[in-house]
mmCIF file of C-alpha atoms and ligand atoms in Angstrom:
data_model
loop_
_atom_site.group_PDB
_atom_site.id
_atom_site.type_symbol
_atom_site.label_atom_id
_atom_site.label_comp_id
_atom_site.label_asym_id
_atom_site.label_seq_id
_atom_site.Cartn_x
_atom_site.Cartn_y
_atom_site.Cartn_z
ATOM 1 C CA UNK O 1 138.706 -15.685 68.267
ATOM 2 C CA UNK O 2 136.992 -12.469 69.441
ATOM 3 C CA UNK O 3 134.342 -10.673 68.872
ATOM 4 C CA UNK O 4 135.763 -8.105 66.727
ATOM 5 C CA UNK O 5 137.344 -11.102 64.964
ATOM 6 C CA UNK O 6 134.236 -12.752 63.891
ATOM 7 C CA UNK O 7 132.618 -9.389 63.269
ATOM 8 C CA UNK O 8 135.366 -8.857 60.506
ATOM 9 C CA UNK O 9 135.009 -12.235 59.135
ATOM 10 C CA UNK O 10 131.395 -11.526 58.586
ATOM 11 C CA UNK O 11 131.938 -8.615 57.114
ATOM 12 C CA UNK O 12 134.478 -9.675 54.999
ATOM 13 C CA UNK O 13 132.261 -12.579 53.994
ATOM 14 C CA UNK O 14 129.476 -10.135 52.891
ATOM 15 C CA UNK O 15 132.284 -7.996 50.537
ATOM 16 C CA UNK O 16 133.336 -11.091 48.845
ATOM 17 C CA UNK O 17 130.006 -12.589 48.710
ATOM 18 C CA UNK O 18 127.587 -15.055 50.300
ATOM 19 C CA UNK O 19 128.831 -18.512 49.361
ATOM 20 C CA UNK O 20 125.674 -21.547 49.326
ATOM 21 C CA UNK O 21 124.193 -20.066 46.636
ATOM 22 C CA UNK O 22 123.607 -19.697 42.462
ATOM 23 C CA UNK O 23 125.163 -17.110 40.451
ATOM 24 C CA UNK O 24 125.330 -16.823 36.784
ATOM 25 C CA UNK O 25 128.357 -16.511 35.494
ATOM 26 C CA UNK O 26 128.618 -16.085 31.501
ATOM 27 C CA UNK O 27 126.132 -16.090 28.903
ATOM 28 C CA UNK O 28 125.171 -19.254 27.082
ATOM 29 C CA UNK O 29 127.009 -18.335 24.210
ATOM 30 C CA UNK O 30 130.201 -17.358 25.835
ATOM 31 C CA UNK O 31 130.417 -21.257 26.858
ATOM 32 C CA UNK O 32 132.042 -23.077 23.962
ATOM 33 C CA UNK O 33 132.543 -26.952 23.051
ATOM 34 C CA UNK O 34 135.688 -25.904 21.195
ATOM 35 C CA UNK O 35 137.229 -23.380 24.025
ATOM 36 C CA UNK O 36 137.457 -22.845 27.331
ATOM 37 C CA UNK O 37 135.866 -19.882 28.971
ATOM 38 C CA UNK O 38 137.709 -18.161 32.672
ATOM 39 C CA UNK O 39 135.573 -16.374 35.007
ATOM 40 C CA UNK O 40 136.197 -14.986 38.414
ATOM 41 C CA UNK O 41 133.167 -16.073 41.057
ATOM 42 C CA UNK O 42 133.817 -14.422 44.498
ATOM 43 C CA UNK O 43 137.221 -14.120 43.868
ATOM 44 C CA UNK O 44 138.083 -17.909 42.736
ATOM 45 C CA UNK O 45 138.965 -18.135 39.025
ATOM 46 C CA UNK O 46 136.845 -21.247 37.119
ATOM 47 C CA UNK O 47 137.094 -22.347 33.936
ATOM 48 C CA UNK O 48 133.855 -23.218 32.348
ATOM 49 C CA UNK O 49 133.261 -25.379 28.855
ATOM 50 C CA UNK O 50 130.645 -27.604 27.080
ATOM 51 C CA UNK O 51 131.745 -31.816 27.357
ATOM 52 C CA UNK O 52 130.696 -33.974 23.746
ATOM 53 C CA UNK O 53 126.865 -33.972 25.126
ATOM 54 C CA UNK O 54 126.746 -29.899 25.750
ATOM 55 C CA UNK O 55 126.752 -30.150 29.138
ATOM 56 C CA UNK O 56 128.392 -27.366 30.927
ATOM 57 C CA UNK O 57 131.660 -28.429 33.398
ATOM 58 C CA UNK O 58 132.697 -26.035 35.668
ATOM 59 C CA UNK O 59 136.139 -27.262 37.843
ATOM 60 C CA UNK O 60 139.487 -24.358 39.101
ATOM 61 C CA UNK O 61 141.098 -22.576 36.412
ATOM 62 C CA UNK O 62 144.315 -24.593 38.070
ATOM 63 C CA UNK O 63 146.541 -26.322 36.415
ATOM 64 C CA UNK O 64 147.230 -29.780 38.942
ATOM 65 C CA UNK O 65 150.780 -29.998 36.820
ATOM 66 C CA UNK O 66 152.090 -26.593 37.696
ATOM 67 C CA UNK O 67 149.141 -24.383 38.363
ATOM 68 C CA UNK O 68 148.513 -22.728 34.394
ATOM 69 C CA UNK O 69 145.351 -21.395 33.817
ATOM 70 C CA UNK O 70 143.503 -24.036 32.213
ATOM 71 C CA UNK O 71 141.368 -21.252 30.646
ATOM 72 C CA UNK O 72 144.503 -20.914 28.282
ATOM 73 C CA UNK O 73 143.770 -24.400 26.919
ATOM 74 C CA UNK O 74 141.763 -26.405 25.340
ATOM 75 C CA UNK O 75 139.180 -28.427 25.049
ATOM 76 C CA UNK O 76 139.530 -32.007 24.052
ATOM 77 C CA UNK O 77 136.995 -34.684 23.001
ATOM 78 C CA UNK O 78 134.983 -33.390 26.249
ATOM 79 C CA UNK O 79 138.139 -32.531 28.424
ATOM 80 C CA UNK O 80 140.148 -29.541 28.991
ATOM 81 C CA UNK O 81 144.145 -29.750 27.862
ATOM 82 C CA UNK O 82 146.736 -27.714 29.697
ATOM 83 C CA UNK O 83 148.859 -25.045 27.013
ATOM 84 C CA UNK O 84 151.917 -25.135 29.173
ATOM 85 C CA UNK O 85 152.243 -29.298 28.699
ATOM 86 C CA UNK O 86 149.697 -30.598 27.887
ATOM 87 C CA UNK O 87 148.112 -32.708 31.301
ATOM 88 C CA UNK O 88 144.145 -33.291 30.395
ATOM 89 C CA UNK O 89 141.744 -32.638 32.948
ATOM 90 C CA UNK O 90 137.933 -33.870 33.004
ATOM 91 C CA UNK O 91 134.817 -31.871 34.287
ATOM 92 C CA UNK O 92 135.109 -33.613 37.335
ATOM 93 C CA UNK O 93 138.719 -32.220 38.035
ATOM 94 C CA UNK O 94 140.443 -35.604 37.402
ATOM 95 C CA UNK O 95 143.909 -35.833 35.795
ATOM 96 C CA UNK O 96 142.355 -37.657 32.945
ATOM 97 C CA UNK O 97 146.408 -38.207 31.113
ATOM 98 C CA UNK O 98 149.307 -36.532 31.516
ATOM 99 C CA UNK O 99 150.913 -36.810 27.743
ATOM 100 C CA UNK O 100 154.454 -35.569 27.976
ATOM 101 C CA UNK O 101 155.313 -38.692 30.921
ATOM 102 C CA UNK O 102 154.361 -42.672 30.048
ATOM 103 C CA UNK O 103 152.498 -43.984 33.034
ATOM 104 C CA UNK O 104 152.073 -40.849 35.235
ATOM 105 C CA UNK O 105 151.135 -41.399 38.581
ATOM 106 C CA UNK O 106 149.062 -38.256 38.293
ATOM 107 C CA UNK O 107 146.951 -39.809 36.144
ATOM 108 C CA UNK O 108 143.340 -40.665 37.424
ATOM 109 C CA UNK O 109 143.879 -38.280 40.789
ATOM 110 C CA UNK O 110 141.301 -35.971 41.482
ATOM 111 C CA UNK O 111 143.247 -32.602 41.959
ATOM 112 C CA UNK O 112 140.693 -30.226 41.703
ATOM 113 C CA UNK O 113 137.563 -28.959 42.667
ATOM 114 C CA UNK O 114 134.486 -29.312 40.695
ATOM 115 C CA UNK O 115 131.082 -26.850 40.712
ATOM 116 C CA UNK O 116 127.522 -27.610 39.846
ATOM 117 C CA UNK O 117 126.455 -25.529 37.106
ATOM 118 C CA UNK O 118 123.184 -25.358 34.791
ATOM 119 C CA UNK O 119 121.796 -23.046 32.621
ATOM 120 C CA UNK O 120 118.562 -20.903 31.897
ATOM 121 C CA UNK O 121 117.204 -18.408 29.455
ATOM 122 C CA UNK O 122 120.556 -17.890 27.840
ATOM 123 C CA UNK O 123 122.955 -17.452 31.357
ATOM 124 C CA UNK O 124 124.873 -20.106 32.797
ATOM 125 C CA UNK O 125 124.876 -20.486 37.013
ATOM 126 C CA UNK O 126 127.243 -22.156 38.724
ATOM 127 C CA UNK O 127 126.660 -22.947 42.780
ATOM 128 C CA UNK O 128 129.321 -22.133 45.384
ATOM 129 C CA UNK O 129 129.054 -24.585 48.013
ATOM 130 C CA UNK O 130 128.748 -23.398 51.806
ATOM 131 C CA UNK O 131 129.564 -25.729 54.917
ATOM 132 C CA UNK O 132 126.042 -25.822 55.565
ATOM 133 C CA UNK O 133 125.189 -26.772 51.627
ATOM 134 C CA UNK O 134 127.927 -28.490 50.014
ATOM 135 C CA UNK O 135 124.932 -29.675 47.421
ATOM 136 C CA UNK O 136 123.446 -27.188 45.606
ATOM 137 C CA UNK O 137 120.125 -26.755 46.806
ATOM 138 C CA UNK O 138 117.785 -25.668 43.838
ATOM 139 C CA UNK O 139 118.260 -22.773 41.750
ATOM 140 C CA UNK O 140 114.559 -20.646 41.958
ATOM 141 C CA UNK O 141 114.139 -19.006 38.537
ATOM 142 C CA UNK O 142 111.613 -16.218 38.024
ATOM 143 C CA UNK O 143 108.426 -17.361 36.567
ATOM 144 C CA UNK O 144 108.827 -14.974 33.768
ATOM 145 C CA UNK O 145 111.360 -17.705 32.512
ATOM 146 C CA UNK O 146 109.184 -20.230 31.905
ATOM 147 C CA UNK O 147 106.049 -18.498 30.970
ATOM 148 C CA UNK O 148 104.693 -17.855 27.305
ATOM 149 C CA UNK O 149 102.952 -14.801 28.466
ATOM 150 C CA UNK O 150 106.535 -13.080 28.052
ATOM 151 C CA UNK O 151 109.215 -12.736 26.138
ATOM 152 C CA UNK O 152 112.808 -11.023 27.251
ATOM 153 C CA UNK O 153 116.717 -10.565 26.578
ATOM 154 C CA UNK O 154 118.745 -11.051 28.343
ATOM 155 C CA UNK O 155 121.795 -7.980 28.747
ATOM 156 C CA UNK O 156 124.705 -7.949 30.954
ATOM 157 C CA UNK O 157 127.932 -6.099 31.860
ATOM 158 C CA UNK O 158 130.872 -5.700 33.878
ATOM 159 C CA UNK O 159 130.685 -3.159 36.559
ATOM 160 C CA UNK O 160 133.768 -1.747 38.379
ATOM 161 C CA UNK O 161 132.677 -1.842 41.483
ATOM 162 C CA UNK O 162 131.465 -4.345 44.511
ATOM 163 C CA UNK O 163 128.153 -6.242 44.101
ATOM 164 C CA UNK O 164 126.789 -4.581 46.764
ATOM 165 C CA UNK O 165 126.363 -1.223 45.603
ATOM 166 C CA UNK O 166 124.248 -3.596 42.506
ATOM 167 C CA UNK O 167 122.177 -4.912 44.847
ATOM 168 C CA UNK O 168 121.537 -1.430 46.603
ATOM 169 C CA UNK O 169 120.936 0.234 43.648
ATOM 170 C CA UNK O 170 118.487 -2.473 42.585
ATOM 171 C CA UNK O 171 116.562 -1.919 45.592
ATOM 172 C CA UNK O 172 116.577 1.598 45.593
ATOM 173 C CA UNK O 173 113.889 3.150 43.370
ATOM 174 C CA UNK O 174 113.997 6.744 44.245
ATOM 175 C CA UNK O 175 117.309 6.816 42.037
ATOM 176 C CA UNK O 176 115.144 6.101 39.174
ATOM 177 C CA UNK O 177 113.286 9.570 38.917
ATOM 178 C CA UNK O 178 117.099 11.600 39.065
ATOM 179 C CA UNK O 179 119.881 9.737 37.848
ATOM 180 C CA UNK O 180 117.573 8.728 35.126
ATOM 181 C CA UNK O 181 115.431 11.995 35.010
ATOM 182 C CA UNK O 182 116.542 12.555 31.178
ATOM 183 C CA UNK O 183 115.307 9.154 29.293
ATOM 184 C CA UNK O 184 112.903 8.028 27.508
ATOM 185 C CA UNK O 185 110.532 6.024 29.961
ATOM 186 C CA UNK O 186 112.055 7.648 32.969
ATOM 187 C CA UNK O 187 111.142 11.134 32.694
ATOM 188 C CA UNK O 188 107.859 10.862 34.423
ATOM 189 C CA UNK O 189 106.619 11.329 38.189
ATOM 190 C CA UNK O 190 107.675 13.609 41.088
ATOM 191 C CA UNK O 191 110.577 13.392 42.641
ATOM 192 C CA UNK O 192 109.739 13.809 46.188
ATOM 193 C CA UNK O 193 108.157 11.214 48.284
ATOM 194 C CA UNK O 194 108.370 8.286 51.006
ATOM 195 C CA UNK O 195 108.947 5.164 50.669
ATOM 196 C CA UNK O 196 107.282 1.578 52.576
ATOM 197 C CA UNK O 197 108.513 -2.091 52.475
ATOM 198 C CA UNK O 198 106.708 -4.586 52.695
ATOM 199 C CA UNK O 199 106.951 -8.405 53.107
ATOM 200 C CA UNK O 200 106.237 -10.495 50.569
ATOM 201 C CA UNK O 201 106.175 -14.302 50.361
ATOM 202 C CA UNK O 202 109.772 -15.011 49.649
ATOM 203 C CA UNK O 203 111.659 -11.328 50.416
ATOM 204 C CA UNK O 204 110.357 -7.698 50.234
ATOM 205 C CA UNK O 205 109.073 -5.018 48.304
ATOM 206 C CA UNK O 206 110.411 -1.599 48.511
ATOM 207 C CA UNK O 207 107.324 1.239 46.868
ATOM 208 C CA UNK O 208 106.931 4.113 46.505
ATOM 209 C CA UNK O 209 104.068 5.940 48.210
ATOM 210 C CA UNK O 210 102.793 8.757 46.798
ATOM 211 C CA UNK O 211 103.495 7.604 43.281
ATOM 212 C CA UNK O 212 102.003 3.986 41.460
ATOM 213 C CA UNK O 213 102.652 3.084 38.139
ATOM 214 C CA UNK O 214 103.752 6.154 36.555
ATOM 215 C CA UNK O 215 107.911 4.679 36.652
ATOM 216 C CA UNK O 216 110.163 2.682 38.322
ATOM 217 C CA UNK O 217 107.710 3.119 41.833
ATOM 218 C CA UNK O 218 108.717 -0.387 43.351
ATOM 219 C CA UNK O 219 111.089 -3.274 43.335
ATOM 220 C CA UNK O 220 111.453 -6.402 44.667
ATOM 221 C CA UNK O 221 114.036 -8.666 45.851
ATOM 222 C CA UNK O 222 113.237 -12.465 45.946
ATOM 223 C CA UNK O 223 115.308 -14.443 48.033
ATOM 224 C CA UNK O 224 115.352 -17.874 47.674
ATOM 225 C CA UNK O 225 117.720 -20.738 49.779
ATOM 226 C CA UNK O 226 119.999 -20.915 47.242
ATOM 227 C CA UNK O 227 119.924 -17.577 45.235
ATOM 228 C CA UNK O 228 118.284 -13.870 45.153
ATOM 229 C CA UNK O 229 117.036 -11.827 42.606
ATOM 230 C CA UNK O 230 115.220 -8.625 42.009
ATOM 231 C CA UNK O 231 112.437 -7.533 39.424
ATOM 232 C CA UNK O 232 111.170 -4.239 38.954
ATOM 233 C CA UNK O 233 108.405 -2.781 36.581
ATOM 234 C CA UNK O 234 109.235 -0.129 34.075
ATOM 235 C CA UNK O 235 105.353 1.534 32.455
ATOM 236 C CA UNK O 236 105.729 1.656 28.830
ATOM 237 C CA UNK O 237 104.317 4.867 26.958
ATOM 238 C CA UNK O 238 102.124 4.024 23.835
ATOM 239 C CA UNK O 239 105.303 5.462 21.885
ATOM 240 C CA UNK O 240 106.821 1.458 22.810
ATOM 241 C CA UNK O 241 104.627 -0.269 21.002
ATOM 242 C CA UNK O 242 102.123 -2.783 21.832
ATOM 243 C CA UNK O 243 102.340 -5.450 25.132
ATOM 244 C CA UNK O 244 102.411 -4.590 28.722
ATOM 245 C CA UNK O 245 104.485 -3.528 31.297
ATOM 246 C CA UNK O 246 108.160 -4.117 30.750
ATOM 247 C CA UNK O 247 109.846 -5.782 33.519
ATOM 248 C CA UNK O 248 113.163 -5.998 34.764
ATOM 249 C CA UNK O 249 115.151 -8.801 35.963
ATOM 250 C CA UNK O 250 118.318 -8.538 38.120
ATOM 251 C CA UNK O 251 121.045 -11.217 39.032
ATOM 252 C CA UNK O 252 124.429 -9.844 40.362
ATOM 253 C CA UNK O 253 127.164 -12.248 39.735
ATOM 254 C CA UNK O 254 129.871 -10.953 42.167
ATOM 255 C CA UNK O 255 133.640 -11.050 40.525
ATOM 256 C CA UNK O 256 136.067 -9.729 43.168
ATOM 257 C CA UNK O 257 135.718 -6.890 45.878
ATOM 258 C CA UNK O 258 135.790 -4.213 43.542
ATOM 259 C CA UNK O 259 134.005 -6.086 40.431
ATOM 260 C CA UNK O 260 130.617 -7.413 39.641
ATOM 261 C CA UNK O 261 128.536 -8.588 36.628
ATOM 262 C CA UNK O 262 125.192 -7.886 36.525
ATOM 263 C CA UNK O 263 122.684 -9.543 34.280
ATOM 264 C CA UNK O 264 119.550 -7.765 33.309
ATOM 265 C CA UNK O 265 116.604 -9.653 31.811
ATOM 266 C CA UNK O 266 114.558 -7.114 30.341
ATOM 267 C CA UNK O 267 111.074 -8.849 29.941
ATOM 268 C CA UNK O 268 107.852 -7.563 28.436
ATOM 269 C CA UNK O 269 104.615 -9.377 29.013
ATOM 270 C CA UNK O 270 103.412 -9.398 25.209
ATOM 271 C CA UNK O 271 101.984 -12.652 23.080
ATOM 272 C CA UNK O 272 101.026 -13.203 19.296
ATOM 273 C CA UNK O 273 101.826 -11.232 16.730
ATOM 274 C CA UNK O 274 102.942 -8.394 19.336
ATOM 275 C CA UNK O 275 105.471 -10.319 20.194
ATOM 276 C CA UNK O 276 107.604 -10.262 17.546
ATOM 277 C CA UNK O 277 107.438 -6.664 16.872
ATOM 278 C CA UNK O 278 108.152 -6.056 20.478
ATOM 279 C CA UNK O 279 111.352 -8.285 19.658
ATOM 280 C CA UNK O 280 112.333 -6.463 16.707
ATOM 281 C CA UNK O 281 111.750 -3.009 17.805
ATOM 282 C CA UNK O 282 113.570 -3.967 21.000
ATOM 283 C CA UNK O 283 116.697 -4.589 18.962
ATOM 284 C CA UNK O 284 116.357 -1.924 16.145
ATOM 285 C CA UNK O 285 115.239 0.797 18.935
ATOM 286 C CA UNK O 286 115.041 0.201 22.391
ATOM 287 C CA UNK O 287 118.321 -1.411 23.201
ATOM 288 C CA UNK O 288 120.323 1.466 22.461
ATOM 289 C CA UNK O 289 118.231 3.633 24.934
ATOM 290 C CA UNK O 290 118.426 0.754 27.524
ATOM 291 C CA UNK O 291 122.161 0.845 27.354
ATOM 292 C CA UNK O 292 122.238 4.682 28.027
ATOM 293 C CA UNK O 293 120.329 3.941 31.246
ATOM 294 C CA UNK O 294 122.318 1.158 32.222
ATOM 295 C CA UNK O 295 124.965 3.152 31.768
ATOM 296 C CA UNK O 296 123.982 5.920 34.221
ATOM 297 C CA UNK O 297 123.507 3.348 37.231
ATOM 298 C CA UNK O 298 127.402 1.931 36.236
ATOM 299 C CA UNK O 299 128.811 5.740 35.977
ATOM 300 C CA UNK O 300 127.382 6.586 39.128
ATOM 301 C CA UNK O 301 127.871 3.523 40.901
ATOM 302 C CA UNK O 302 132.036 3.129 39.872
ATOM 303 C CA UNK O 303 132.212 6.833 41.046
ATOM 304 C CA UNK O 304 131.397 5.438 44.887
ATOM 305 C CA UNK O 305 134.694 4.496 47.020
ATOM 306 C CA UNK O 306 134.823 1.375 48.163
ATOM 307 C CA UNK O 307 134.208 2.193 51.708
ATOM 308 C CA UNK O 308 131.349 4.765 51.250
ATOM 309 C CA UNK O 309 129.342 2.881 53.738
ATOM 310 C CA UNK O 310 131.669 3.656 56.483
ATOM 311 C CA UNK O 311 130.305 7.805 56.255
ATOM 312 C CA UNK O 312 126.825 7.365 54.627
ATOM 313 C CA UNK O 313 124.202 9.000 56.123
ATOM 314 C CA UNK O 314 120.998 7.216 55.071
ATOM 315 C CA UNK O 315 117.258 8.379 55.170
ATOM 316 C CA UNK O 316 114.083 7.096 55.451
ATOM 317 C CA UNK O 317 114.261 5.941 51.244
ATOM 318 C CA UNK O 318 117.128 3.856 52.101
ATOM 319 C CA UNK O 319 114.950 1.619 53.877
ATOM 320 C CA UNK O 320 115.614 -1.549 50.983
ATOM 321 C CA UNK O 321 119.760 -1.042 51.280
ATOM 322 C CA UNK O 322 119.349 -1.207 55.000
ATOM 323 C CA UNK O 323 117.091 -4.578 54.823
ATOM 324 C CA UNK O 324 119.460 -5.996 52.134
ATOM 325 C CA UNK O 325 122.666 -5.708 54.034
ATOM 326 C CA UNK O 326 120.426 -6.952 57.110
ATOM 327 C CA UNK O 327 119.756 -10.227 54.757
ATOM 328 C CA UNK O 328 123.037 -10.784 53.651
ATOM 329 C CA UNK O 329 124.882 -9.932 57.202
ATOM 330 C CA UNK O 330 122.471 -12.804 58.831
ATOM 331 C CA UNK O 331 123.175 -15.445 56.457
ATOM 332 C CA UNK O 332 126.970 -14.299 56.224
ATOM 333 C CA UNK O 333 126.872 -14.714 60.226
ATOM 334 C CA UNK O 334 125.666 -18.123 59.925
ATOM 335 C CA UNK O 335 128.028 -19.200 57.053
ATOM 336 C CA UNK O 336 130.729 -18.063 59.201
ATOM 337 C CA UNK O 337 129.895 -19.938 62.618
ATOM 338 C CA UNK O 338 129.570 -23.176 60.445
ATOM 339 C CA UNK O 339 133.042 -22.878 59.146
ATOM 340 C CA UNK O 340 134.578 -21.893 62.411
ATOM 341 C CA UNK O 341 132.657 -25.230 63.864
ATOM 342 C CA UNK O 342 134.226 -27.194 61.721
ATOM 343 C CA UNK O 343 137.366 -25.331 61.846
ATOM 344 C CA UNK O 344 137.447 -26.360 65.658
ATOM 345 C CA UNK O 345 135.556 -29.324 65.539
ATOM 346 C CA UNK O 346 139.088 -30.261 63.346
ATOM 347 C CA UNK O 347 141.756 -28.940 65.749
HETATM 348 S S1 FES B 1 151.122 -26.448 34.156
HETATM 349 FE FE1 FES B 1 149.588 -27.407 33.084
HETATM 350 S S2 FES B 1 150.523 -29.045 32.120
HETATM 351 FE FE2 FES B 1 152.101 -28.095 33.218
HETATM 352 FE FE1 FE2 B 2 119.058 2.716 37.666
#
């Protein structure tokens, strides 16, 4: 293998996306007892459904018989049951019976693969094992998760275009005072300035320096062993009712090269009483306008070809897309020298 060989893989490894780690994958509610639910993590298509105790099973949306999507089946007392003929597959990918044949050798083989999954404020992860990891090392969730101080929902979409451009836009808050110069919380601040990162205890912030709490000034990206996130403060005008500053959660969940999901926890530090208005005018009022935003970053962001990196000419704002790909370039690097260890270790 050369040089330019390797260099490909890695880059092709960063495209498709980093494997070792937690992604969500569906909303809690999109994962049913009574059917099965297909997704497509980093290119692989799962099939996801609840087993008689609730649990979430995760295993290829392969058929062992003849390779049907199993997503087109169903789910029965726990296991998932082929349409095409009916072969029954557990969460552990086990050929659990095989209906149409007495005493099928198939029966009791373990055919496919299986994923670790669990769930948290209303999304659903599921772990792609590395070389390096093949158990899921934990899954860090924000603290904003588990604390009363704040309440959230959780929103998420399908975005037409690679994860990466997500992630970059995530960590890129100088987009915030143009792209989004027309809405409601967005409108304020100037729109020239420079930017600093700084290192923080588990990743980096990425501020603004001339500007501080007026709008989205800062975000950071948390990267943990097994997963990364970002959060990002949006000030609230009186006009939003009562509680604090409403913060934003991002997860990028990437689908294929040229699709990603991105799941948005949009979290307000507000208790008591305040805390159920701030839920109910969220949904009679606020969602709408959050959806108009969200809707500028996917516009923009699906208007990018694939290979804009190639001719980009970054500046001194871009400093939080340069340290990004810098993160994900290292650990793809190090996912690929495991494999092709093993790969040779095997020849
Ligand atoms: S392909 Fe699934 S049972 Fe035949
Ligand atoms: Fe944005």
């Amino acid at each position: 293998m050369t040089a330019v060989d390797k260099k490909q893989l890695i880059e092709d490894r960063v495209n498709a996306g980093l494997r070792g780690q937690w992604y969500p994958v569906a909303k809690s509610v999109e994962v049913k007892t009574s059917v099965p639910h297909g997704v497509v993590l980093l290119g692989e298509k799962l099939v996801l459904w609840r087993d008689g105790a609730g649990k979430i099973r995760c295993i290829e949306d392969f058929c062992p018989h003849r390779g049907a999507p199993l997503s087109y089946g169903t789910v029965h007392e726990g296991d998932i049951s082929c349409r095409y003929h009916g072969v029954v597959v557990d969460g552990d990918g086990v050929v659990v019976r095989v209906p149409a044949m007495p005493e099928c050798a198939l029966e009791g083989r373990k055919a496919l693969t299986s994923y670790q999954t669990t769930e948290a404020y209303d999304a659903v992860f599921v772990y792609v094992p590395s070389i390096e990891h093949p158990e899921a090392p934990e899954l860090v969730l924000p603290e904003e998760f588990t604390s009363d101080a704040w309440t959230g929902f959780l929103c998420t979409a399908v975005w037409e275009t690679n994860y990466r451009y997500a992630l970059d836009n995530l960590a890129d808050p100088m987009h915030g005072c143009y792209l989004h110069s027309n809405s409601f919380t967005l409108a304020y601040g100037s729109k020239q300035d420079l930017l600093k990162l700084d290192k923080t205890e588990h990743g980096f912030r990425v501020s603004r320096i001339g500007q501080v709490g007026e709008n989205f000034d800062w975000s950071e990206i948390q990267v943990h062993p097994a997963n990364m996130f970002c959060f990002l403060d949006i000030p609230y005008p009186a006009a939003a009712g009562p509680g604090g500053v409403f913060r934003i959660l991002g997860f990028i969940q990437p689908v294929d090269e040229r699709t990603c999901r991105v799941f948005f926890w949009r979290m307000r530090q507000v208790s008591g009483l305040a805390r159920e208005s701030f839920r109910f005018l969220y949904r009679a009022r606020m969602e709408a306008t959050h959806w108009a935003v969200l809707e500028q970053d996917r516009v923009i962001l699906e208007g990018m070809p694939d290979d804009a990196r190639k001719r980009e000419m970054l500046y001194q704002h871009d400093l939080g897309v340069s340290r990004i790909r810098q993160l994900l370039t290292r650990a793809a690097k190090s996912q690929v020298e495991a494999e092709l260890a093993q790969a040779q270790a095997a020849e």
